[in-house]
Amino acid sequence: MSHIWLESLITENAQQGFELAMKLSRMGVKYTQPSDEVRGKLRSAYEENADSLIATSQVVAINFQTVSAANNYWRS
Amino acid sequence: MSHIWLESLITENAQQGFELAMKLSRMGVKYTQPSDEVRGKLRSAYEENADSLIATSQVVAINFQTVSAANNYWRS
Amino acid sequence: MSHIWLESLITENAQQGFELAMKLSRMGVKYTQPSDEVRGKLRSAYEENADSLIATSQVVAINFQTVSAANNYWRS
Amino acid sequence: MSHIWLESLITENAQQGFELAMKLSRMGVKYTQPSDEVRGKLRSAYEENADSLIATSQVVAINFQTVSAANNYWRS
Amino acid sequence: MSHIWLESLITENAQQGFELAMKLSRMGVKYTQPSDEVRGKLRSAYEENADSLIATSQVVAINFQTVSAANNYWRS
Amino acid sequence: MSHIWLESLITENAQQGFELAMKLSRMGVKYTQPSDEVRGKLRSAYEENADSLIATSQVVAINFQTVSAANNYWRS
């Protein structure tokens, strides 16, 4: 991608870090399926599917590990 | 999200850390499916499905790794 | 949960650490499905399903990573 | 593979690191299924399947952990 | 379990470490399904199922991370 | 296994490390299903299945984390 969507893994606090982990998870999908239209269509299905939502939460958890380590867990 | 739901990854003890990992796992779902009504409907299905419960426990385990590292494993 | 089920991640040896990882994995399920009756019913199904057992072993492996790191791998 | 496709895990910034994680994820597939034709055929199916896209995003997340650690999280 | 099956995570070399990771993966199953007879019956099915074998290899990979870290990667 | 297939986790460079991660992933399958004939038969099916290929790439990613850490990420 030519435009900059990820400046840094550093965030001000843990919640912003979690939200960055959400973004990383979505970008992992977007790189593979760049069409907003197709992703929108898929979204309306998987967001009502419990197993898809749990799988999404798992990807977020993995990315949150990365962001948390980058930020030294926002300790102190 | 505009309201603050995650102040810190630091908890008083391991059990509270596990409970925070539960919360992070649920929030990973909630960001994707914000409707309480839809999540409630899905919940009544997946909470009686063994594979969904195991998958949930896996997400919690990943988040618990993060919280445990943040707390230096509550050693001493 | 109001009662204390997790005092510490520190165990005397690696095998006890593995058994704690088992417990953490089960608790991840129990928080989501608190009914002993429902879990018992599900258990009789998934414990004869190879893929469910492999998935269970995966959750244990993730939790064992956490417990092992907490105990500095019981080195020396 | 005889040709060099991975020179280093070090990248200039986080976004390039994420793109390297994408590449590592694709190479994990390519080593197992080297035929461009077969992969192309499969791609047109899985890129419209929500669960496949989430699974892809998970592989990227795991590889991004590796690349991020290699780069010390691009901390200044 | 009352008998000792896991003395230590330390092994002489990387290959023994991989074999210990195999054992940990099997024990994760055995604790949940203690019957040798049931596990034997399941095994004859999943060992001819590609997705089950890949899932098994994933559990081994996770446990091998733990064993490798415990052994400081058998460096030098 | 009595023969030596894993001498060390140390490789000359990142690409060889990735290839070692491929080998570890395959060995995780081979220990469970030692028959070359059965694995060959399964392979012709899963190598044309997108979800199996993504799952394979995930196992490689996990093993590549281990090999990368062992090699200190081949940083200069």
PDB file of N, CA and C in Angstrom, chain B residues 3-51:
ATOM      1  N   HIS B   3     -15.870   5.950  25.561  1.00  0.00           N
ATOM      2  CA  HIS B   3     -15.719   5.788  27.013  1.00  0.00           C
ATOM      3  C   HIS B   3     -14.512   4.888  27.348  1.00  0.00           C
ATOM      4  N   ILE B   4     -14.006   5.091  28.550  1.00  0.00           N
ATOM      5  CA  ILE B   4     -12.810   4.355  28.991  1.00  0.00           C
ATOM      6  C   ILE B   4     -13.227   3.030  29.631  1.00  0.00           C
ATOM      7  N   TRP B   5     -12.821   1.925  29.057  1.00  0.00           N
ATOM      8  CA  TRP B   5     -13.135   0.615  29.661  1.00  0.00           C
ATOM      9  C   TRP B   5     -11.846  -0.108  30.056  1.00  0.00           C
ATOM     10  N   LEU B   6     -10.704   0.394  29.623  1.00  0.00           N
ATOM     11  CA  LEU B   6      -9.433  -0.271  29.959  1.00  0.00           C
ATOM     12  C   LEU B   6      -8.458   0.769  30.502  1.00  0.00           C
ATOM     13  N   GLU B   7      -8.350   0.810  31.792  1.00  0.00           N
ATOM     14  CA  GLU B   7      -7.477   1.810  32.431  1.00  0.00           C
ATOM     15  C   GLU B   7      -6.026   1.356  32.414  1.00  0.00           C
ATOM     16  N   SER B   8      -5.825   0.059  32.598  1.00  0.00           N
ATOM     17  CA  SER B   8      -4.472  -0.438  32.811  1.00  0.00           C
ATOM     18  C   SER B   8      -4.486  -1.961  32.672  1.00  0.00           C
ATOM     19  N   LEU B   9      -3.315  -2.521  32.388  1.00  0.00           N
ATOM     20  CA  LEU B   9      -3.202  -3.981  32.374  1.00  0.00           C
ATOM     21  C   LEU B   9      -2.756  -4.526  33.731  1.00  0.00           C
ATOM     22  N   ILE B  10      -2.472  -3.625  34.644  1.00  0.00           N
ATOM     23  CA  ILE B  10      -1.963  -4.040  35.962  1.00  0.00           C
ATOM     24  C   ILE B  10      -3.123  -4.418  36.876  1.00  0.00           C
ATOM     25  N   THR B  11      -3.007  -5.578  37.501  1.00  0.00           N
ATOM     26  CA  THR B  11      -4.040  -6.028  38.436  1.00  0.00           C
ATOM     27  C   THR B  11      -3.368  -6.416  39.753  1.00  0.00           C
ATOM     28  N   GLU B  12      -4.201  -6.546  40.768  1.00  0.00           N
ATOM     29  CA  GLU B  12      -3.646  -6.852  42.095  1.00  0.00           C
ATOM     30  C   GLU B  12      -3.105  -8.268  42.209  1.00  0.00           C
ATOM     31  N   ASN B  13      -3.742  -9.183  41.510  1.00  0.00           N
ATOM     32  CA  ASN B  13      -3.303 -10.570  41.627  1.00  0.00           C
ATOM     33  C   ASN B  13      -3.654 -11.343  40.362  1.00  0.00           C
ATOM     34  N   ALA B  14      -3.236 -12.607  40.322  1.00  0.00           N
ATOM     35  CA  ALA B  14      -3.380 -13.427  39.120  1.00  0.00           C
ATOM     36  C   ALA B  14      -4.849 -13.639  38.748  1.00  0.00           C
ATOM     37  N   GLN B  15      -5.682 -13.854  39.732  1.00  0.00           N
ATOM     38  CA  GLN B  15      -7.085 -14.108  39.404  1.00  0.00           C
ATOM     39  C   GLN B  15      -7.745 -12.879  38.766  1.00  0.00           C
ATOM     40  N   GLN B  16      -7.455 -11.711  39.317  1.00  0.00           N
ATOM     41  CA  GLN B  16      -7.987 -10.502  38.674  1.00  0.00           C
ATOM     42  C   GLN B  16      -7.402 -10.336  37.275  1.00  0.00           C
ATOM     43  N   GLY B  17      -6.175 -10.796  37.096  1.00  0.00           N
ATOM     44  CA  GLY B  17      -5.569 -10.756  35.763  1.00  0.00           C
ATOM     45  C   GLY B  17      -6.319 -11.655  34.797  1.00  0.00           C
ATOM     46  N   PHE B  18      -6.710 -12.822  35.285  1.00  0.00           N
ATOM     47  CA  PHE B  18      -7.481 -13.744  34.442  1.00  0.00           C
ATOM     48  C   PHE B  18      -8.825 -13.124  34.081  1.00  0.00           C
ATOM     49  N   GLU B  19      -9.412 -12.459  35.058  1.00  0.00           N
ATOM     50  CA  GLU B  19     -10.710 -11.827  34.789  1.00  0.00           C
ATOM     51  C   GLU B  19     -10.566 -10.654  33.812  1.00  0.00           C
ATOM     52  N   LEU B  20      -9.461  -9.952  33.873  1.00  0.00           N
ATOM     53  CA  LEU B  20      -9.214  -8.912  32.872  1.00  0.00           C
ATOM     54  C   LEU B  20      -9.038  -9.544  31.480  1.00  0.00           C
ATOM     55  N   ALA B  21      -8.383 -10.697  31.434  1.00  0.00           N
ATOM     56  CA  ALA B  21      -8.230 -11.397  30.144  1.00  0.00           C
ATOM     57  C   ALA B  21      -9.598 -11.791  29.582  1.00  0.00           C
ATOM     58  N   MET B  22     -10.514 -12.198  30.458  1.00  0.00           N
ATOM     59  CA  MET B  22     -11.902 -12.470  30.026  1.00  0.00           C
ATOM     60  C   MET B  22     -12.513 -11.213  29.411  1.00  0.00           C
ATOM     61  N   LYS B  23     -12.314 -10.091  30.086  1.00  0.00           N
ATOM     62  CA  LYS B  23     -12.906  -8.841  29.605  1.00  0.00           C
ATOM     63  C   LYS B  23     -12.328  -8.431  28.242  1.00  0.00           C
ATOM     64  N   LEU B  24     -11.013  -8.554  28.097  1.00  0.00           N
ATOM     65  CA  LEU B  24     -10.387  -8.216  26.816  1.00  0.00           C
ATOM     66  C   LEU B  24     -10.961  -9.093  25.696  1.00  0.00           C
ATOM     67  N   SER B  25     -11.184 -10.356  26.012  1.00  0.00           N
ATOM     68  CA  SER B  25     -11.717 -11.291  25.012  1.00  0.00           C
ATOM     69  C   SER B  25     -13.129 -10.882  24.597  1.00  0.00           C
ATOM     70  N   ARG B  26     -13.926 -10.505  25.587  1.00  0.00           N
ATOM     71  CA  ARG B  26     -15.289 -10.056  25.267  1.00  0.00           C
ATOM     72  C   ARG B  26     -15.266  -8.756  24.472  1.00  0.00           C
ATOM     73  N   MET B  27     -14.351  -7.858  24.823  1.00  0.00           N
ATOM     74  CA  MET B  27     -14.298  -6.574  24.113  1.00  0.00           C
ATOM     75  C   MET B  27     -13.876  -6.766  22.661  1.00  0.00           C
ATOM     76  N   GLY B  28     -13.039  -7.773  22.400  1.00  0.00           N
ATOM     77  CA  GLY B  28     -12.670  -8.072  21.013  1.00  0.00           C
ATOM     78  C   GLY B  28     -13.894  -8.410  20.182  1.00  0.00           C
ATOM     79  N   VAL B  29     -14.868  -9.054  20.816  1.00  0.00           N
ATOM     80  CA  VAL B  29     -16.132  -9.347  20.134  1.00  0.00           C
ATOM     81  C   VAL B  29     -16.995  -8.088  20.042  1.00  0.00           C
ATOM     82  N   LYS B  30     -17.038  -7.346  21.137  1.00  0.00           N
ATOM     83  CA  LYS B  30     -17.954  -6.196  21.209  1.00  0.00           C
ATOM     84  C   LYS B  30     -17.591  -5.092  20.203  1.00  0.00           C
ATOM     85  N   TYR B  31     -16.306  -4.895  19.968  1.00  0.00           N
ATOM     86  CA  TYR B  31     -15.919  -3.878  18.978  1.00  0.00           C
ATOM     87  C   TYR B  31     -16.431  -4.262  17.584  1.00  0.00           C
ATOM     88  N   THR B  32     -16.460  -5.571  17.322  1.00  0.00           N
ATOM     89  CA  THR B  32     -16.887  -6.022  15.995  1.00  0.00           C
ATOM     90  C   THR B  32     -18.410  -6.093  15.913  1.00  0.00           C
ATOM     91  N   GLN B  33     -19.030  -6.505  16.989  1.00  0.00           N
ATOM     92  CA  GLN B  33     -20.495  -6.596  17.036  1.00  0.00           C
ATOM     93  C   GLN B  33     -20.990  -5.792  18.240  1.00  0.00           C
ATOM     94  N   PRO B  34     -21.234  -4.493  18.056  1.00  0.00           N
ATOM     95  CA  PRO B  34     -21.564  -3.638  19.200  1.00  0.00           C
ATOM     96  C   PRO B  34     -22.978  -3.846  19.763  1.00  0.00           C
ATOM     97  N   SER B  35     -23.843  -4.513  19.023  1.00  0.00           N
ATOM     98  CA  SER B  35     -25.229  -4.640  19.491  1.00  0.00           C
ATOM     99  C   SER B  35     -25.349  -5.643  20.637  1.00  0.00           C
ATOM    100  N   ASP B  36     -25.777  -5.148  21.802  1.00  0.00           N
ATOM    101  CA  ASP B  36     -25.998  -6.044  22.940  1.00  0.00           C
ATOM    102  C   ASP B  36     -27.027  -7.114  22.595  1.00  0.00           C
ATOM    103  N   GLU B  37     -28.009  -6.718  21.820  1.00  0.00           N
ATOM    104  CA  GLU B  37     -29.080  -7.665  21.482  1.00  0.00           C
ATOM    105  C   GLU B  37     -28.532  -8.827  20.632  1.00  0.00           C
ATOM    106  N   VAL B  38     -27.767  -8.471  19.596  1.00  0.00           N
ATOM    107  CA  VAL B  38     -27.230  -9.537  18.736  1.00  0.00           C
ATOM    108  C   VAL B  38     -26.281 -10.430  19.532  1.00  0.00           C
ATOM    109  N   ARG B  39     -25.387  -9.819  20.309  1.00  0.00           N
ATOM    110  CA  ARG B  39     -24.452 -10.645  21.093  1.00  0.00           C
ATOM    111  C   ARG B  39     -25.197 -11.549  22.067  1.00  0.00           C
ATOM    112  N   GLY B  40     -26.252 -11.043  22.664  1.00  0.00           N
ATOM    113  CA  GLY B  40     -27.031 -11.857  23.595  1.00  0.00           C
ATOM    114  C   GLY B  40     -27.650 -13.065  22.908  1.00  0.00           C
ATOM    115  N   LYS B  41     -28.144 -12.834  21.718  1.00  0.00           N
ATOM    116  CA  LYS B  41     -28.765 -13.920  20.949  1.00  0.00           C
ATOM    117  C   LYS B  41     -27.714 -14.982  20.593  1.00  0.00           C
ATOM    118  N   LEU B  42     -26.560 -14.508  20.139  1.00  0.00           N
ATOM    119  CA  LEU B  42     -25.488 -15.446  19.772  1.00  0.00           C
ATOM    120  C   LEU B  42     -25.009 -16.231  20.988  1.00  0.00           C
ATOM    121  N   ARG B  43     -24.944 -15.534  22.104  1.00  0.00           N
ATOM    122  CA  ARG B  43     -24.410 -16.159  23.312  1.00  0.00           C
ATOM    123  C   ARG B  43     -25.199 -17.403  23.715  1.00  0.00           C
ATOM    124  N   SER B  44     -26.515 -17.293  23.619  1.00  0.00           N
ATOM    125  CA  SER B  44     -27.324 -18.440  24.044  1.00  0.00           C
ATOM    126  C   SER B  44     -27.034 -19.663  23.166  1.00  0.00           C
ATOM    127  N   ALA B  45     -26.544 -19.449  21.953  1.00  0.00           N
ATOM    128  CA  ALA B  45     -26.163 -20.596  21.117  1.00  0.00           C
ATOM    129  C   ALA B  45     -24.764 -21.107  21.466  1.00  0.00           C
ATOM    130  N   TYR B  46     -23.759 -20.225  21.453  1.00  0.00           N
ATOM    131  CA  TYR B  46     -22.393 -20.723  21.560  1.00  0.00           C
ATOM    132  C   TYR B  46     -22.059 -21.219  22.943  1.00  0.00           C
ATOM    133  N   GLU B  47     -22.805 -20.766  23.964  1.00  0.00           N
ATOM    134  CA  GLU B  47     -22.457 -21.220  25.307  1.00  0.00           C
ATOM    135  C   GLU B  47     -22.915 -22.656  25.567  1.00  0.00           C
ATOM    136  N   GLU B  48     -23.598 -23.231  24.602  1.00  0.00           N
ATOM    137  CA  GLU B  48     -23.919 -24.662  24.710  1.00  0.00           C
ATOM    138  C   GLU B  48     -23.204 -25.452  23.615  1.00  0.00           C
ATOM    139  N   ASN B  49     -22.209 -24.837  23.010  1.00  0.00           N
ATOM    140  CA  ASN B  49     -21.446 -25.507  21.952  1.00  0.00           C
ATOM    141  C   ASN B  49     -20.003 -25.703  22.432  1.00  0.00           C
ATOM    142  N   ALA B  50     -19.613 -26.965  22.562  1.00  0.00           N
ATOM    143  CA  ALA B  50     -18.298 -27.259  23.155  1.00  0.00           C
ATOM    144  C   ALA B  50     -17.163 -26.591  22.385  1.00  0.00           C
ATOM    145  N   ASP B  51     -17.198 -26.662  21.063  1.00  0.00           N
ATOM    146  CA  ASP B  51     -16.079 -26.111  20.296  1.00  0.00           C
ATOM    147  C   ASP B  51     -16.004 -24.589  20.424  1.00  0.00           C
TER     148      ASP B  51
END
